[in-house]
PDB file of C-alpha atoms in Angstrom:
ATOM      1  CA  ARG A   1     -70.227  90.314 196.090  1.00  0.00           C
ATOM      2  CA  LYS A   2     -66.917  89.497 197.753  1.00  0.00           C
ATOM      3  CA  ASN A   3     -65.596  88.059 194.467  1.00  0.00           C
ATOM      4  CA  TYR A   4     -67.029  91.047 192.316  1.00  0.00           C
ATOM      5  CA  ARG A   5     -65.375  93.575 194.765  1.00  0.00           C
ATOM      6  CA  ARG A   6     -62.004  91.568 194.271  1.00  0.00           C
ATOM      7  CA  GLY A   7     -62.330  91.846 190.507  1.00  0.00           C
ATOM      8  CA  ARG A   8     -62.924  95.606 190.583  1.00  0.00           C
ATOM      9  CA  ARG A   9     -59.822  95.948 192.839  1.00  0.00           C
ATOM     10  CA  ALA A  10     -57.771  93.709 190.553  1.00  0.00           C
ATOM     11  CA  LEU A  11     -58.826  95.775 187.479  1.00  0.00           C
ATOM     12  CA  ALA A  12     -57.922  98.885 189.363  1.00  0.00           C
ATOM     13  CA  ARG A  13     -54.568  97.428 190.075  1.00  0.00           C
ATOM     14  CA  ALA A  14     -53.935  96.268 186.588  1.00  0.00           C
ATOM     15  CA  LEU A  15     -54.764  99.838 185.213  1.00  0.00           C
ATOM     16  CA  ARG A  16     -52.366 101.352 187.658  1.00  0.00           C
ATOM     17  CA  GLU A  17     -49.714  98.727 186.925  1.00  0.00           C
ATOM     18  CA  PRO A  18     -50.387  96.364 183.962  1.00  0.00           C
ATOM     19  CA  THR A  19     -47.944  93.774 184.767  1.00  0.00           C
ATOM     20  CA  THR A  20     -48.464  90.039 183.791  1.00  0.00           C
ATOM     21  CA  GLU A  21     -49.106  89.070 187.337  1.00  0.00           C
ATOM     22  CA  HIS A  22     -51.724  91.899 188.016  1.00  0.00           C
ATOM     23  CA  LEU A  23     -53.494  90.996 184.681  1.00  0.00           C
ATOM     24  CA  HIS A  24     -53.519  87.320 185.521  1.00  0.00           C
ATOM     25  CA  GLU A  25     -54.929  88.042 188.936  1.00  0.00           C
ATOM     26  CA  TRP A  26     -57.724  90.128 187.452  1.00  0.00           C
ATOM     27  CA  ARG A  27     -58.562  87.396 185.069  1.00  0.00           C
ATOM     28  CA  LYS A  28     -59.074  84.979 187.767  1.00  0.00           C
ATOM     29  CA  PHE A  29     -61.636  87.209 189.340  1.00  0.00           C
ATOM     30  CA  ALA A  30     -63.358  88.094 186.059  1.00  0.00           C
ATOM     31  CA  LYS A  31     -63.472  84.177 185.408  1.00  0.00           C
ATOM     32  CA  HIS A  32     -65.117  83.659 188.788  1.00  0.00           C
ATOM     33  CA  HIS A  33     -67.705  86.364 187.978  1.00  0.00           C
ATOM     34  CA  PHE A  34     -68.380  84.751 184.694  1.00  0.00           C
ATOM     35  CA  TYR A  35     -69.118  81.469 186.421  1.00  0.00           C
ATOM     36  CA  HIS A  36     -71.506  83.265 188.860  1.00  0.00           C
ATOM     37  CA  VAL A  37     -73.277  85.007 185.973  1.00  0.00           C
ATOM     38  CA  ARG A  38     -73.529  81.491 184.354  1.00  0.00           C
ATOM     39  CA  LEU A  39     -75.269  80.145 187.410  1.00  0.00           C
ATOM     40  CA  LEU A  40     -77.874  82.996 187.398  1.00  0.00           C
ATOM     41  CA  GLU A  41     -78.573  82.584 183.669  1.00  0.00           C
ATOM     42  CA  ARG A  42     -82.142  81.499 184.166  1.00  0.00           C
ATOM     43  CA  LEU A  43     -83.100  84.553 185.970  1.00  0.00           C
ATOM     44  CA  TRP A  44     -83.087  86.612 182.681  1.00  0.00           C
ATOM     45  CA  PRO A  45     -81.482  84.665 179.899  1.00  0.00           C
ATOM     46  CA  GLU A  46     -81.137  87.295 177.236  1.00  0.00           C
ATOM     47  CA  VAL A  47     -79.324  89.682 179.469  1.00  0.00           C
ATOM     48  CA  MET A  48     -77.259  87.067 181.338  1.00  0.00           C
ATOM     49  CA  ARG A  49     -76.215  85.503 178.185  1.00  0.00           C
ATOM     50  CA  SER A  50     -74.981  88.819 177.001  1.00  0.00           C
ATOM     51  CA  LEU A  51     -73.153  89.374 180.112  1.00  0.00           C
ATOM     52  CA  GLU A  52     -71.586  85.974 179.901  1.00  0.00           C
ATOM     53  CA  ARG A  53     -70.249  86.593 176.293  1.00  0.00           C
ATOM     54  CA  SER A  54     -68.702  89.740 177.374  1.00  0.00           C
ATOM     55  CA  LEU A  55     -67.028  88.228 180.364  1.00  0.00           C
ATOM     56  CA  GLU A  56     -65.913  85.315 178.431  1.00  0.00           C
ATOM     57  CA  ALA A  57     -64.448  87.714 175.774  1.00  0.00           C
ATOM     58  CA  LEU A  58     -62.702  89.464 178.526  1.00  0.00           C
ATOM     59  CA  THR A  59     -61.118  86.447 180.063  1.00  0.00           C
ATOM     60  CA  GLU A  60     -60.070  85.278 176.607  1.00  0.00           C
ATOM     61  CA  ASP A  61     -58.256  88.474 175.754  1.00  0.00           C
ATOM     62  CA  LEU A  62     -56.607  88.367 179.161  1.00  0.00           C
ATOM     63  CA  GLY A  63     -55.615  84.799 178.601  1.00  0.00           C
ATOM     64  CA  ASP A  64     -54.236  85.351 175.261  1.00  0.00           C
ATOM     65  CA  GLU A  65     -52.236  88.439 176.545  1.00  0.00           C
ATOM     66  CA  HIS A  66     -50.771  85.987 179.026  1.00  0.00           C
ATOM     67  CA  ASP A  67     -49.803  83.403 176.540  1.00  0.00           C
ATOM     68  CA  LEU A  68     -48.201  85.867 174.401  1.00  0.00           C
ATOM     69  CA  ASP A  69     -46.092  87.057 177.399  1.00  0.00           C
ATOM     70  CA  ASP A  70     -45.072  83.432 177.947  1.00  0.00           C
ATOM     71  CA  LEU A  71     -44.138  83.208 174.322  1.00  0.00           C
ATOM     72  CA  ARG A  72     -42.135  86.380 174.614  1.00  0.00           C
ATOM     73  CA  LEU A  73     -40.243  85.146 177.604  1.00  0.00           C
ATOM     74  CA  ALA A  74     -39.475  81.904 175.897  1.00  0.00           C
ATOM     75  CA  LEU A  75     -38.062  83.753 172.919  1.00  0.00           C
ATOM     76  CA  ILE A  76     -35.934  85.906 175.159  1.00  0.00           C
ATOM     77  CA  GLU A  77     -34.531  83.097 177.386  1.00  0.00           C
ATOM     78  CA  HIS A  78     -33.951  80.682 174.569  1.00  0.00           C
ATOM     79  CA  ALA A  79     -32.473  82.992 172.116  1.00  0.00           C
ATOM     80  CA  PRO A  80     -32.528  81.593 168.571  1.00  0.00           C
ATOM     81  CA  PRO A  81     -29.152  81.423 166.547  1.00  0.00           C
ATOM     82  CA  GLU A  82     -27.691  84.880 165.538  1.00  0.00           C
ATOM     83  CA  GLY A  83     -28.761  84.481 161.962  1.00  0.00           C
ATOM     84  CA  LEU A  84     -32.384  84.821 163.326  1.00  0.00           C
ATOM     85  CA  ALA A  85     -31.853  87.913 165.492  1.00  0.00           C
ATOM     86  CA  SER A  86     -33.786  90.168 163.108  1.00  0.00           C
ATOM     87  CA  ALA A  87     -36.698  87.808 162.492  1.00  0.00           C
ATOM     88  CA  THR A  88     -36.811  87.161 166.339  1.00  0.00           C
ATOM     89  CA  THR A  89     -36.952  90.972 166.925  1.00  0.00           C
ATOM     90  CA  GLU A  90     -39.751  91.318 164.385  1.00  0.00           C
ATOM     91  CA  VAL A  91     -41.618  88.643 166.273  1.00  0.00           C
ATOM     92  CA  LEU A  92     -41.126  90.191 169.653  1.00  0.00           C
ATOM     93  CA  LEU A  93     -42.362  93.567 168.271  1.00  0.00           C
ATOM     94  CA  ALA A  94     -45.294  91.934 166.795  1.00  0.00           C
ATOM     95  CA  ILE A  95     -45.961  90.004 170.205  1.00  0.00           C
ATOM     96  CA  GLU A  96     -45.891  93.473 172.048  1.00  0.00           C
ATOM     97  CA  ALA A  97     -48.079  95.131 169.515  1.00  0.00           C
ATOM     98  CA  ARG A  98     -50.649  92.460 170.002  1.00  0.00           C
ATOM     99  CA  ARG A  99     -50.360  92.471 173.732  1.00  0.00           C
ATOM    100  CA  HIS A 100     -50.957  96.200 173.733  1.00  0.00           C
ATOM    101  CA  GLU A 101     -54.195  95.652 171.601  1.00  0.00           C
ATOM    102  CA  LEU A 102     -55.362  92.796 173.972  1.00  0.00           C
ATOM    103  CA  ARG A 103     -54.812  94.827 176.961  1.00  0.00           C
ATOM    104  CA  ALA A 104     -56.511  97.900 175.548  1.00  0.00           C
ATOM    105  CA  ARG A 105     -59.567  95.920 174.602  1.00  0.00           C
ATOM    106  CA  ALA A 106     -59.603  94.187 177.984  1.00  0.00           C
ATOM    107  CA  PHE A 107     -59.547  97.479 179.928  1.00  0.00           C
ATOM    108  CA  THR A 108     -62.272  98.910 177.796  1.00  0.00           C
ATOM    109  CA  ARG A 109     -64.387  95.909 178.443  1.00  0.00           C
ATOM    110  CA  GLY A 110     -63.442  95.508 182.078  1.00  0.00           C
ATOM    111  CA  ARG A 111     -64.336  99.241 182.872  1.00  0.00           C
ATOM    112  CA  HIS A 112     -67.812  98.531 181.704  1.00  0.00           C
ATOM    113  CA  LEU A 113     -68.225  95.107 183.219  1.00  0.00           C
ATOM    114  CA  PHE A 114     -66.834  96.268 186.634  1.00  0.00           C
ATOM    115  CA  ALA A 115     -68.370  99.907 186.462  1.00  0.00           C
ATOM    116  CA  GLU A 116     -70.964  99.452 189.239  1.00  0.00           C
ATOM    117  CA  GLY A 117     -70.234  98.905 192.854  1.00  0.00           C
ATOM    118  CA  PRO A 118     -70.590  95.443 194.335  1.00  0.00           C
ATOM    119  CA  ARG A 119     -73.590  96.415 196.369  1.00  0.00           C
ATOM    120  CA  VAL A 120     -75.365  97.779 193.090  1.00  0.00           C
ATOM    121  CA  VAL A 121     -74.533  94.543 191.168  1.00  0.00           C
ATOM    122  CA  THR A 122     -75.708  92.046 193.788  1.00  0.00           C
ATOM    123  CA  ARG A 123     -78.830  94.050 194.546  1.00  0.00           C
ATOM    124  CA  GLY A 124     -79.527  93.907 190.842  1.00  0.00           C
ATOM    125  CA  PHE A 125     -79.050  90.258 190.857  1.00  0.00           C
ATOM    126  CA  GLY A 126     -81.318  90.136 193.803  1.00  0.00           C
ATOM    127  CA  ALA A 127     -83.993  92.001 192.037  1.00  0.00           C
ATOM    128  CA  HIS A 128     -83.824  89.686 189.011  1.00  0.00           C
ATOM    129  CA  TYR A 129     -84.128  86.721 191.384  1.00  0.00           C
ATOM    130  CA  ALA A 130     -87.265  88.207 192.860  1.00  0.00           C
ATOM    131  CA  ALA A 131     -88.725  88.810 189.418  1.00  0.00           C
ATOM    132  CA  TRP A 132     -87.923  85.211 188.400  1.00  0.00           C
ATOM    133  CA  VAL A 133     -89.402  83.786 191.444  1.00  0.00           C
ATOM    134  CA  ALA A 134     -92.560  85.742 190.997  1.00  0.00           C
ATOM    135  CA  GLU A 135     -93.063  84.585 187.364  1.00  0.00           C
ATOM    136  CA  PRO A 136     -95.931  82.146 186.828  1.00  0.00           C
ATOM    137  CA  GLU A 137     -95.123  78.531 185.954  1.00  0.00           C
ATOM    138  CA  ALA A 138     -94.424  78.235 182.256  1.00  0.00           C
ATOM    139  CA  ALA A 139     -97.252  76.826 180.314  1.00  0.00           C
ATOM    140  CA  PRO A 140     -96.834  73.286 178.755  1.00  0.00           C
ATOM    141  CA  ASP A 141     -95.664  73.547 175.099  1.00  0.00           C
ATOM    142  CA  ASP A 142     -98.600  72.953 172.901  1.00  0.00           C
ATOM    143  CA  ALA A 143     -96.472  72.658 169.750  1.00  0.00           C
ATOM    144  CA  GLY A 144     -96.153  68.882 170.310  1.00  0.00           C
ATOM    145  CA  GLY A 145     -99.015  67.897 167.904  1.00  0.00           C
ATOM    146  CA  ASP A 146    -102.638  66.565 168.071  1.00  0.00           C
ATOM    147  CA  ALA A 147    -102.613  64.884 171.380  1.00  0.00           C
TER     148      ALA A 147
END
């Protein structure tokens, strides 16, 4: 619950001020949430795998956005020769456009993934756990042949 709450707060902070630092902080908590969901996969595999995929896509987008910012900074700090200024400007514009796309996609995904309050989410996981525990033992697989 604590990690999910921190993830929601980090998302809100990144929405207010989408700096590289705030996006990176949000990515860390989204990654933690991803690992927690992965641990709970057996509770309801179809649903949890879908949630895992969405969280993984979110963290990948945020990671790509961060990598592009590192590239942008490297191009600025280590300016190429004057003859490449025009090409460098084009690359920087392409980097910014892609970062904008990645941030927009991440914010859309994040608003859905962190839409519910922490209590609601953890109660839901608790309910799935209770349902999983109540399931009868799986019958042995009879597809093994003529034994």
